[in-house]
Amino acid sequence: TQVQEKLMALLAADYLVNPQVQVFLDTTSNPRKVFISGAVNRPGSYTISTERATTIMEAIAMAGGFGKEAAVNKTRIIRIENGVEKTVDVRVNDIIQKGDKAQDVAVRPDDIIFVPESFF
């Protein structure tokens, strides 16, 4: 609405009497994606909802779940915050085995979720 009002004011000042303006945002041109790599069944980029938060477990499910060789407790999210790279470690076993939903953190657009392989 602010863009609409600004455009109407600018058009009314020099060009038109009672201008009418409608502004539509195209949200499909900039999809919100996360990138999932490592020991998951279908690594790749996945579109996340604009309507509600997507958790790390939901994102892993989009990638077909953990692979057999996954070191699930070493899962991490790599994200950029204020121009600085930040790593968030996620103890997935706390979510799965203990039912600790608080550990099921929300992912953000452009996050990289990395699931390393277990060596044993």
Coordinates of C-alpha atoms in Angstrom, one line a residue:
T1 CA 0.0 0.0 0.0
Q2 CA 2.9 2.4 0.6
V3 CA 4.2 1.9 -2.9
Q4 CA 0.6 2.4 -4.3
E5 CA 0.2 5.6 -2.3
K6 CA 3.6 7.0 -3.3
L7 CA 2.9 6.3 -7.0
M8 CA -0.5 7.9 -6.8
A9 CA 0.9 11.0 -5.1
L10 CA 3.7 11.4 -7.7
L11 CA 1.3 10.9 -10.6
A12 CA -1.2 13.4 -9.2
A13 CA 1.4 16.0 -8.6
D14 CA 2.4 16.5 -12.3
Y15 CA 0.4 14.3 -14.6
L16 CA -3.1 13.0 -13.7
V17 CA -6.2 14.1 -11.9
N18 CA -7.2 11.4 -9.4
P19 CA -4.9 8.6 -10.5
Q20 CA -5.7 5.0 -9.6
V21 CA -2.8 2.6 -9.1
Q22 CA -2.7 -1.1 -8.2
V23 CA 0.6 -2.8 -7.2
F24 CA 1.0 -6.6 -7.3
L25 CA 4.0 -8.5 -5.9
D26 CA 5.2 -11.4 -7.9
T27 CA 6.4 -13.9 -5.2
T28 CA 7.0 -16.7 -7.7
S29 CA 10.0 -15.1 -9.2
N30 CA 12.0 -15.3 -6.0
P31 CA 11.1 -18.6 -4.4
R32 CA 12.3 -19.3 -0.9
K33 CA 14.7 -22.2 -1.1
V34 CA 16.9 -24.3 1.2
F35 CA 19.7 -26.5 0.0
I36 CA 20.2 -29.9 1.4
S37 CA 23.3 -31.9 0.8
G38 CA 25.2 -34.8 2.2
A39 CA 23.8 -38.1 3.4
V40 CA 20.2 -37.7 2.4
N41 CA 18.3 -39.7 -0.2
R42 CA 17.6 -36.8 -2.6
P43 CA 20.1 -33.9 -2.1
G44 CA 19.1 -30.7 -3.8
S45 CA 17.3 -27.4 -3.5
Y46 CA 13.8 -27.3 -2.1
T47 CA 11.2 -24.6 -2.0
I48 CA 9.9 -23.8 1.5
S49 CA 6.6 -22.3 2.4
T50 CA 6.0 -18.6 2.6
E51 CA 2.9 -19.1 4.7
R52 CA 4.6 -20.8 7.7
A53 CA 8.0 -21.8 9.1
T54 CA 9.6 -25.0 7.8
T55 CA 11.6 -27.0 10.3
I56 CA 14.8 -28.9 9.7
M57 CA 13.0 -32.2 10.0
E58 CA 10.4 -31.2 7.4
A59 CA 13.2 -30.1 5.1
I60 CA 15.0 -33.4 5.6
A61 CA 11.8 -35.2 4.8
M62 CA 11.5 -33.2 1.5
A63 CA 14.9 -34.6 0.6
G64 CA 13.7 -38.2 1.1
G65 CA 15.0 -38.6 4.7
F66 CA 18.4 -39.5 5.9
G67 CA 20.6 -42.0 4.0
K68 CA 21.7 -45.2 5.6
E69 CA 25.2 -43.8 6.2
A70 CA 24.0 -40.5 7.8
A71 CA 25.6 -39.2 11.0
V72 CA 22.2 -37.7 11.9
N73 CA 23.5 -36.1 15.2
K74 CA 26.0 -34.1 13.3
T75 CA 23.5 -32.4 11.1
R76 CA 24.1 -28.7 10.7
I77 CA 22.6 -25.6 9.2
I78 CA 24.9 -23.1 7.5
R79 CA 23.4 -19.7 7.1
I80 CA 24.5 -16.1 6.5
E81 CA 23.3 -13.6 9.1
N82 CA 24.3 -9.9 8.7
G83 CA 27.0 -10.9 6.2
V84 CA 28.6 -13.4 8.6
E85 CA 28.5 -17.2 8.1
K86 CA 26.9 -19.0 11.1
T87 CA 26.7 -22.7 11.7
V88 CA 23.8 -24.2 13.8
D89 CA 24.4 -27.7 15.0
V90 CA 21.2 -29.8 15.3
R91 CA 21.1 -32.9 17.5
V92 CA 18.5 -34.8 15.5
N93 CA 18.4 -37.8 17.9
D94 CA 17.1 -35.4 20.5
I95 CA 14.2 -34.6 18.2
I96 CA 13.6 -38.2 17.0
Q97 CA 14.2 -40.3 20.1
K98 CA 13.5 -37.8 22.9
G99 CA 10.7 -36.0 21.2
D100 CA 12.3 -32.6 21.9
K101 CA 10.4 -30.5 19.4
A102 CA 12.3 -27.4 20.6
Q103 CA 15.4 -28.8 18.8
D104 CA 13.5 -28.9 15.5
V105 CA 14.6 -25.4 14.5
A106 CA 13.1 -23.5 11.6
V107 CA 15.1 -23.1 8.5
R108 CA 15.4 -19.9 6.6
P109 CA 15.6 -19.1 2.9
D110 CA 19.1 -19.8 1.4
D111 CA 20.1 -22.0 4.4
I112 CA 22.3 -25.0 3.6
I113 CA 21.5 -28.1 5.5
F114 CA 24.4 -30.5 5.6
V115 CA 24.2 -34.1 6.9
P116 CA 27.7 -35.7 7.1
E117 CA 28.3 -39.4 6.6
S118 CA 29.1 -41.6 9.5
F119 CA 32.5 -43.4 9.4
F120 CA 31.3 -46.4 11.4

